[in-house]
CSV table of C-alpha atoms in Angstrom, one decimal:
chain,number,residue,atom,x,y,z
W,1,MET,CA,-5.7,17.7,-5.7
W,2,SER,CA,-7.5,19.1,-2.7
W,3,ALA,CA,-10.3,17.0,-1.3
W,4,THR,CA,-12.5,20.1,-1.0
W,5,GLN,CA,-12.1,21.2,-4.8
W,6,PRO,CA,-14.1,19.9,-7.7
W,7,LEU,CA,-12.7,17.3,-9.8
W,8,ARG,CA,-10.0,18.9,-11.8
W,9,TYR,CA,-10.6,16.4,-14.9
W,10,GLY,CA,-14.2,17.4,-15.4
W,11,GLU,CA,-15.7,14.2,-17.6
W,12,GLN,CA,-12.2,13.5,-18.9
W,13,PRO,CA,-10.9,9.8,-18.5
W,14,GLY,CA,-9.6,9.2,-15.1
W,15,ARG,CA,-11.8,11.5,-13.4
W,16,ILE,CA,-13.1,8.8,-10.9
W,17,MET,CA,-9.6,7.7,-9.9
W,18,ALA,CA,-8.7,11.2,-9.5
W,19,GLY,CA,-11.7,11.9,-7.2
W,20,GLU,CA,-11.0,8.7,-5.0
W,21,ILE,CA,-7.6,9.8,-4.6
W,22,ALA,CA,-8.9,13.1,-3.3
W,23,GLU,CA,-11.2,11.5,-0.9
W,24,GLN,CA,-8.3,10.0,1.1
W,25,PRO,CA,-7.7,12.5,3.7
W,26,ALA,CA,-11.4,12.6,4.6
W,27,VAL,CA,-11.3,8.8,4.6
W,28,LEU,CA,-8.3,8.7,6.9
W,29,ALA,CA,-10.0,11.3,9.2
W,30,ARG,CA,-13.2,9.0,9.2
W,31,ILE,CA,-11.2,6.1,10.5
W,32,LEU,CA,-9.7,8.1,13.1
W,33,GLY,CA,-12.9,9.7,14.2
W,34,GLU,CA,-15.5,7.0,13.6
W,35,GLY,CA,-13.6,3.6,13.5
W,36,ALA,CA,-10.7,3.8,16.0
W,37,ALA,CA,-12.5,2.8,19.0
W,38,ALA,CA,-14.1,-0.4,17.3
W,39,ILE,CA,-10.8,-1.4,15.9
W,40,ARG,CA,-9.0,-0.9,19.5
W,41,GLU,CA,-11.8,-3.3,20.9
W,42,THR,CA,-11.4,-5.9,18.3
W,43,ALA,CA,-7.5,-5.6,18.9
W,44,ARG,CA,-8.3,-5.9,22.8
W,45,ARG,CA,-10.4,-9.0,22.4
W,46,VAL,CA,-7.9,-10.7,19.8
W,47,ALA,CA,-4.9,-10.1,22.3
W,48,ALA,CA,-6.9,-11.6,25.0
W,49,ARG,CA,-6.8,-15.1,23.0
W,50,GLY,CA,-3.0,-14.8,23.1
W,51,PRO,CA,-2.2,-15.8,19.5
W,52,ARG,CA,1.6,-17.0,19.2
W,53,PHE,CA,2.1,-16.3,15.3
W,54,ALA,CA,0.3,-14.5,12.6
W,55,LEU,CA,-0.6,-15.2,9.0
W,56,LEU,CA,-1.7,-12.8,6.6
W,57,THR,CA,-3.8,-13.5,3.6
W,58,ALA,CA,-4.7,-11.2,0.7
W,59,ARG,CA,-4.4,-10.8,-3.0
W,60,GLY,CA,-3.5,-7.7,-5.4
W,61,THR,CA,-3.4,-4.1,-3.6
W,62,SER,CA,-4.4,-5.8,-0.3
W,63,ASP,CA,-1.5,-8.2,-0.4
W,64,ASN,CA,0.8,-5.1,-0.2
W,65,ALA,CA,-1.3,-3.9,2.7
W,66,ALA,CA,-0.8,-7.3,4.4
W,67,LEU,CA,2.7,-7.1,3.8
W,68,TYR,CA,2.7,-3.6,5.5
W,69,ALA,CA,1.1,-5.3,8.3
W,70,LYS,CA,3.7,-8.1,8.4
W,71,TYR,CA,6.2,-5.4,9.2
W,72,LEU,CA,4.1,-3.7,11.9
W,73,LEU,CA,3.4,-6.9,13.7
W,74,GLU,CA,7.1,-8.0,13.7
W,75,ILE,CA,8.7,-4.9,14.5
W,76,ARG,CA,6.1,-3.3,16.8
W,77,ARG,CA,4.7,-6.5,18.6
W,78,GLY,CA,7.5,-8.9,18.2
W,79,MET,CA,5.2,-11.3,16.6
W,80,PRO,CA,6.4,-13.8,14.0
W,81,CYS,CA,4.5,-13.5,10.8
W,82,GLY,CA,4.0,-15.1,7.5
W,83,LEU,CA,2.0,-14.7,4.2
W,84,THR,CA,-0.2,-17.6,3.3
W,85,SER,CA,-0.4,-19.4,0.0
W,86,MET,CA,-4.1,-20.0,-0.4
W,87,SER,CA,-3.6,-22.8,-3.0
W,88,THR,CA,-2.3,-25.1,-0.3
W,89,THR,CA,-5.9,-25.0,1.3
W,90,THR,CA,-8.2,-24.2,-1.9
W,91,ALA,CA,-6.4,-26.4,-4.6
W,92,TYR,CA,-4.4,-28.9,-2.4
W,93,GLY,CA,-6.9,-29.3,0.5
W,94,ALA,CA,-4.5,-28.8,3.2
W,95,ARG,CA,-5.7,-28.5,6.7
W,96,PRO,CA,-2.9,-27.3,9.0
W,97,ASP,CA,-3.3,-26.9,12.8
W,98,LEU,CA,-3.6,-23.3,13.3
W,99,THR,CA,-4.3,-23.4,17.1
W,100,ASP,CA,-3.3,-20.1,18.5
W,101,VAL,CA,-2.6,-18.6,15.3
W,102,LEU,CA,-4.1,-15.3,14.3
W,103,VAL,CA,-5.2,-15.1,10.6
W,104,ILE,CA,-5.9,-11.8,9.1
W,105,ALA,CA,-7.6,-11.6,5.9
W,106,VAL,CA,-7.5,-8.2,3.9
W,107,SER,CA,-9.7,-7.6,0.8
W,108,GLN,CA,-11.4,-4.4,-0.1
W,109,SER,CA,-14.5,-6.3,-1.4
W,110,GLY,CA,-14.3,-9.4,0.8
W,111,GLY,CA,-15.6,-11.4,-2.3
W,112,SER,CA,-12.8,-13.3,-3.6
W,113,PRO,CA,-13.7,-17.1,-3.2
W,114,ASP,CA,-10.3,-18.4,-2.4
W,115,LEU,CA,-10.0,-15.6,0.4
W,116,VAL,CA,-13.3,-16.8,1.7
W,117,ALA,CA,-12.7,-20.6,1.6
W,118,SER,CA,-9.2,-20.1,3.2
W,119,THR,CA,-10.3,-18.0,6.1
W,120,GLU,CA,-13.2,-20.5,6.6
W,121,ALA,CA,-10.6,-23.4,6.8
W,122,ALA,CA,-8.3,-21.5,9.1
W,123,ARG,CA,-11.2,-20.7,11.6
W,124,ALA,CA,-12.0,-24.5,11.4
W,125,GLY,CA,-8.2,-25.4,12.0
W,126,GLY,CA,-8.4,-23.3,15.4
W,127,ALA,CA,-7.2,-19.8,14.2
W,128,VAL,CA,-8.6,-16.5,15.5
W,129,THR,CA,-9.6,-15.0,12.3
W,130,VAL,CA,-9.9,-11.2,11.5
W,131,ALA,CA,-11.2,-9.9,8.2
W,132,VAL,CA,-10.3,-6.4,7.1
W,133,THR,CA,-12.8,-5.2,4.3
W,134,ASN,CA,-14.5,-2.4,2.8
W,135,ASN,CA,-17.7,-4.3,3.2
W,136,PRO,CA,-19.0,-5.6,6.3
W,137,ALA,CA,-21.9,-7.6,4.4
W,138,SER,CA,-19.2,-9.5,2.5
W,139,PRO,CA,-18.8,-13.3,2.3
W,140,LEU,CA,-15.3,-12.7,4.0
W,141,ALA,CA,-16.6,-10.8,7.0
W,142,ALA,CA,-19.4,-13.4,7.5
W,143,VAL,CA,-16.8,-16.3,7.9
W,144,ALA,CA,-14.3,-14.7,10.2
W,145,GLU,CA,-14.7,-14.3,13.8
W,146,PHE,CA,-13.8,-10.6,14.0
W,147,HIS,CA,-14.2,-8.1,11.3
W,148,ILE,CA,-12.7,-4.5,10.8
W,149,ASP,CA,-14.3,-2.1,8.6
W,150,ILE,CA,-12.0,0.2,6.8
W,151,LEU,CA,-14.9,2.8,6.3
W,152,ALA,CA,-13.5,3.8,2.8
W,153,GLY,CA,-17.1,4.2,0.9
W,154,SER,CA,-17.6,3.0,-2.5
W,155,GLU,CA,-14.6,2.9,-4.7
W,156,LYS,CA,-15.6,2.8,-8.3
W,157,ALA,CA,-12.3,3.2,-10.3
W,158,LEU,CA,-10.8,-0.1,-11.0
W,159,PRO,CA,-7.4,0.9,-9.5
W,160,ALA,CA,-7.8,0.6,-5.7
W,161,THR,CA,-6.3,4.0,-3.8
W,162,LYS,CA,-8.6,5.1,-1.0
W,163,THR,CA,-8.9,1.5,-0.1
W,164,TYR,CA,-5.3,0.9,0.2
W,165,THR,CA,-4.7,3.8,2.6
W,166,ALA,CA,-7.6,2.7,4.6
W,167,GLU,CA,-6.3,-0.6,4.9
W,168,LEU,CA,-2.9,0.5,6.0
W,169,LEU,CA,-4.3,2.9,8.7
W,170,ALA,CA,-6.8,0.3,10.1
W,171,LEU,CA,-3.9,-2.4,10.1
W,172,TYR,CA,-1.8,0.1,12.1
W,173,LEU,CA,-4.5,0.8,14.7
W,174,PHE,CA,-5.3,-2.9,15.3
W,175,THR,CA,-1.6,-3.5,15.5
W,176,GLU,CA,-1.0,-0.7,18.0
W,177,GLY,CA,-4.2,-1.7,19.8
W,178,LEU,CA,-3.0,-5.5,20.4
W,179,ALA,CA,-0.8,-3.9,23.1
W,180,GLY,CA,-3.4,-1.4,24.3
W,181,GLY,CA,-2.0,1.7,22.3
W,182,ASP,CA,-4.2,4.2,20.8
W,183,GLY,CA,-2.4,4.6,17.6
W,184,ALA,CA,-1.7,8.5,18.4
W,185,ALA,CA,1.2,8.6,15.9
W,186,ALA,CA,-1.6,8.5,13.0
W,187,GLY,CA,-3.2,11.6,14.2
W,188,ALA,CA,-1.5,14.0,11.7
W,189,LEU,CA,-2.3,11.9,8.6
W,190,PRO,CA,-5.4,13.6,7.4
W,191,GLU,CA,-3.9,16.9,7.2
W,192,LEU,CA,-0.5,15.8,5.9
W,193,ALA,CA,-2.2,13.8,3.2
W,194,ARG,CA,-4.2,17.0,2.1
W,195,GLN,CA,-0.8,18.9,1.8
W,196,VAL,CA,0.7,16.1,-0.3
W,197,LEU,CA,-2.3,16.0,-2.6
W,198,ASP,CA,-2.4,19.7,-3.0
W,199,ARG,CA,1.1,19.5,-4.8
W,200,ALA,CA,-0.3,17.7,-7.8
W,201,PRO,CA,1.6,20.0,-10.2
W,202,GLU,CA,4.9,18.7,-9.0
W,203,VAL,CA,3.7,15.1,-10.0
W,204,ARG,CA,2.4,16.2,-13.2
W,205,THR,CA,5.8,17.5,-13.9
W,206,LEU,CA,7.3,13.9,-13.1
W,207,ALA,CA,4.7,12.4,-15.3
W,208,GLY,CA,5.9,14.6,-18.4
W,209,ARG,CA,9.2,13.4,-17.7
W,210,TYR,CA,8.5,9.6,-17.6
W,211,ARG,CA,5.4,9.3,-19.7
W,212,PHE,CA,7.6,7.3,-22.3
W,213,ALA,CA,9.2,5.1,-20.2
W,214,GLU,CA,9.5,1.8,-21.4
W,215,ARG,CA,10.1,0.0,-18.0
W,216,MET,CA,10.5,1.3,-14.5
W,217,VAL,CA,12.3,-0.2,-11.3
W,218,LEU,CA,10.8,0.7,-7.7
W,219,THR,CA,12.9,0.1,-4.7
W,220,SER,CA,12.8,0.6,-0.9
W,221,ARG,CA,13.6,-1.1,2.4
W,222,GLY,CA,11.6,-1.7,5.7
W,223,TYR,CA,8.1,-0.1,5.9
W,224,GLY,CA,8.6,1.5,2.6
W,225,TYR,CA,9.0,-1.8,0.6
W,226,PRO,CA,5.1,-2.4,0.5
W,227,THR,CA,4.9,1.1,-1.0
W,228,ALA,CA,7.3,0.0,-3.8
W,229,LYS,CA,5.3,-3.0,-4.5
W,230,GLU,CA,2.0,-1.3,-4.6
W,231,ALA,CA,3.4,1.7,-6.6
W,232,ALA,CA,4.6,-0.7,-9.1
W,233,LEU,CA,1.2,-2.4,-9.4
W,234,LYS,CA,-0.7,0.9,-9.9
W,235,LEU,CA,1.9,1.8,-12.7
W,236,MET,CA,1.3,-1.6,-14.4
W,237,GLU,CA,-2.4,-1.9,-14.1
W,238,THR,CA,-3.0,1.6,-15.2
W,239,SER,CA,-0.3,2.6,-17.7
W,240,TYR,CA,0.7,-0.9,-18.8
W,241,ILE,CA,4.4,0.2,-18.2
W,242,PRO,CA,6.4,-2.8,-16.8
W,243,ALA,CA,7.3,-2.0,-13.4
W,244,LEU,CA,9.5,-4.3,-11.3
W,245,SER,CA,9.7,-3.8,-7.4
W,246,TYR,CA,12.5,-4.9,-5.3
W,247,SER,CA,13.6,-4.7,-1.7
W,248,GLY,CA,16.8,-2.5,-1.9
W,249,ALA,CA,18.7,-5.5,-0.5
W,250,ASP,CA,17.4,-7.9,-3.2
W,251,LEU,CA,18.2,-5.3,-5.9
W,252,LEU,CA,21.9,-5.5,-5.1
W,253,HIS,CA,21.7,-9.3,-5.5
W,254,GLY,CA,21.7,-9.4,-9.2
W,255,PRO,CA,18.8,-7.3,-10.6
W,256,LEU,CA,21.3,-4.2,-10.4
W,257,ALA,CA,22.7,-5.4,-13.4
W,258,MET,CA,19.7,-4.4,-15.5
W,259,VAL,CA,19.7,-0.7,-14.2
W,260,ASP,CA,21.0,1.9,-16.7
W,261,ASN,CA,20.7,5.5,-17.6
W,262,VAL,CA,17.6,5.2,-19.4
W,263,SER,CA,14.8,3.5,-17.3
W,264,PRO,CA,13.9,5.4,-14.3
W,265,VAL,CA,14.4,3.9,-10.8
W,266,ILE,CA,12.0,5.0,-8.1
W,267,ALA,CA,13.2,4.8,-4.7
W,268,ILE,CA,11.0,5.3,-1.7
W,269,VAL,CA,13.2,6.6,1.0
W,270,PRO,CA,11.5,6.8,4.6
W,271,GLU,CA,12.8,9.0,7.4
W,272,GLY,CA,14.1,6.5,9.8
W,273,ARG,CA,15.7,3.1,9.7
W,274,GLY,CA,14.5,2.0,6.3
W,275,GLY,CA,15.9,5.1,4.8
W,276,GLU,CA,19.2,4.5,6.3
W,277,ALA,CA,19.3,0.9,5.2
W,278,LEU,CA,18.6,2.2,1.8
W,279,ARG,CA,21.5,4.4,1.4
W,280,PRO,CA,24.2,2.2,0.2
W,281,VAL,CA,21.7,1.3,-2.6
W,282,LEU,CA,21.2,4.6,-3.7
W,283,ASP,CA,25.0,5.2,-3.9
W,284,ARG,CA,25.3,2.3,-6.0
W,285,LEU,CA,22.5,3.5,-8.3
W,286,ARG,CA,24.0,6.8,-8.4
W,287,ASP,CA,27.3,5.0,-9.5
W,288,ARG,CA,25.5,3.4,-12.3
W,289,GLY,CA,24.3,6.5,-13.6
W,290,ALA,CA,20.7,5.5,-13.1
W,291,ASP,CA,17.8,8.0,-13.6
W,292,LEU,CA,17.1,8.2,-9.8
W,293,VAL,CA,13.6,9.6,-8.6
W,294,VAL,CA,13.2,9.7,-4.8
W,295,ILE,CA,9.9,9.8,-3.1
W,296,GLY,CA,10.2,10.6,0.6
W,297,SER,CA,13.5,12.2,2.2
W,298,ARG,CA,14.2,15.6,1.5
W,299,GLU,CA,17.8,15.2,1.5
W,300,GLN,CA,17.8,12.2,-0.6
W,301,VAL,CA,15.2,14.0,-3.0
W,302,GLU,CA,17.9,16.8,-3.5
W,303,ALA,CA,20.5,14.4,-4.2
W,304,ALA,CA,18.4,12.4,-7.0
W,305,SER,CA,17.6,13.2,-10.5
W,306,ALA,CA,14.1,14.1,-9.6
W,307,GLY,CA,11.8,13.5,-6.7
W,308,PHE,CA,8.8,14.5,-4.3
W,309,ALA,CA,9.9,15.3,-0.8
W,310,LEU,CA,7.0,14.1,1.7
W,311,PRO,CA,6.4,16.2,5.1
W,312,THR,CA,7.5,13.2,7.2
W,313,ALA,CA,10.6,14.5,9.0
W,314,HIS,CA,8.6,14.5,12.4
W,315,LEU,CA,6.3,11.6,11.5
W,316,ALA,CA,6.8,7.9,13.1
W,317,GLU,CA,8.3,5.8,10.4
W,318,GLU,CA,5.6,3.1,10.9
W,319,VAL,CA,2.8,5.4,9.6
W,320,GLN,CA,4.8,7.1,6.6
W,321,PRO,CA,3.6,4.5,4.1
W,322,VAL,CA,0.0,6.1,4.2
W,323,LEU,CA,1.7,9.1,2.8
W,324,GLU,CA,4.3,7.6,0.6
W,325,ILE,CA,2.0,6.1,-1.7
W,326,LEU,CA,0.0,9.4,-2.4
W,327,PRO,CA,2.3,11.0,-5.0
W,328,LEU,CA,2.8,7.6,-6.7
W,329,GLN,CA,-1.0,7.0,-7.0
W,330,MET,CA,-1.1,10.4,-8.4
W,331,LEU,CA,1.9,9.6,-11.0
W,332,ALA,CA,0.3,6.5,-12.1
W,333,HIS,CA,-2.8,8.4,-12.9
W,334,GLU,CA,-1.0,11.3,-14.8
W,335,VAL,CA,1.2,9.0,-16.6
W,336,THR,CA,-1.9,7.1,-17.7
W,337,ILE,CA,-3.6,10.2,-18.8
W,338,ALA,CA,-0.5,11.4,-20.8
W,339,ARG,CA,-0.3,8.3,-22.7
W,340,GLY,CA,-3.7,8.7,-23.9
W,341,GLN,CA,-5.2,5.9,-21.7
W,342,ASP,CA,-8.2,5.9,-19.1
W,343,PRO,CA,-7.0,4.9,-15.7
W,344,ASP,CA,-10.5,4.4,-14.5
W,345,ALA,CA,-11.1,1.1,-16.4
W,346,PRO,CA,-7.8,-0.6,-17.2
W,347,ARG,CA,-8.2,-3.3,-19.8
W,348,ALA,CA,-8.9,-7.0,-18.9
W,349,LEU,CA,-9.6,-6.0,-15.1
W,350,ALA,CA,-12.4,-6.4,-12.9
W,351,LYS,CA,-13.3,-4.7,-9.4
W,352,VAL,CA,-13.8,-8.1,-7.8
W,353,THR,CA,-11.3,-10.7,-9.0
W,354,GLU,CA,-12.7,-14.2,-8.4
W,355,THR,CA,-9.6,-16.3,-7.9
W,356,ARG,CA,-10.2,-19.8,-6.5
């Protein structure tokens, strides 16, 4: 699915999502070329305020990007982080003292009322507020002190694809910028993303294998865990297959009992410490006879029932999630098409979800 080729689905269902998946190498290149300097400047100004703690606020796909930022901030910057419960502010009226706290609100549209209200309340409570959106004219961008534009361009398909990877890259550059870094480890991402997307036939083969699955389990550890959560969301919202996501550690604490040789388990295995931490989980899954699909490490792909090896052997672990999600976005698309549904317009969903 090269970004330089015409859409391969013509006018068929799913062509919009397919096109937006294909745009991602160009979007990543745009952020690195046109957005990185502004993100670094925002990070510099935030760092000068000396925040002692970070809170991340988001919904849906953006919530998975926020979870990725939590790993980045805790591991790369040593900054304690939490994920907010917006209802404490919007439903219960809580007004915590957020002096010297960094609040990052992540939203592709920047239009959900609860995100806007909670960010406004956070700023009033003394927080340093940063909005990360695809819409600099959005209400969320207006109420936050700082704004980071992810430069993904208009996204028309209901399932978010290019805005997710754009959020990941923007959050990575911001986190690195807090310590004056330039995020150089991300420089190879556009070309590597093109290489992954050009391997669509491999994903189509996986889709043919799992088009009739009644349930899927996804697992990972470390930086790969947000990928497992986002892939599960994509599968559920497009193909309607129940997809459960677990940290590998949590999977061993009970849910492993539901794993059998019928329902596939998709493991996202990073190259690095997250992948090493996942090894005992993979061993237990194989012991249970699981139909194990591995996305990531070539070594683990070769030991699995099926999989998709990623070109991440020489890529820093903290930026691998930008590539990890790509074959899983394509898998969600392909499985949905194979099941006779339209991934561009999942039932009961709207592009902007107005939770309060």
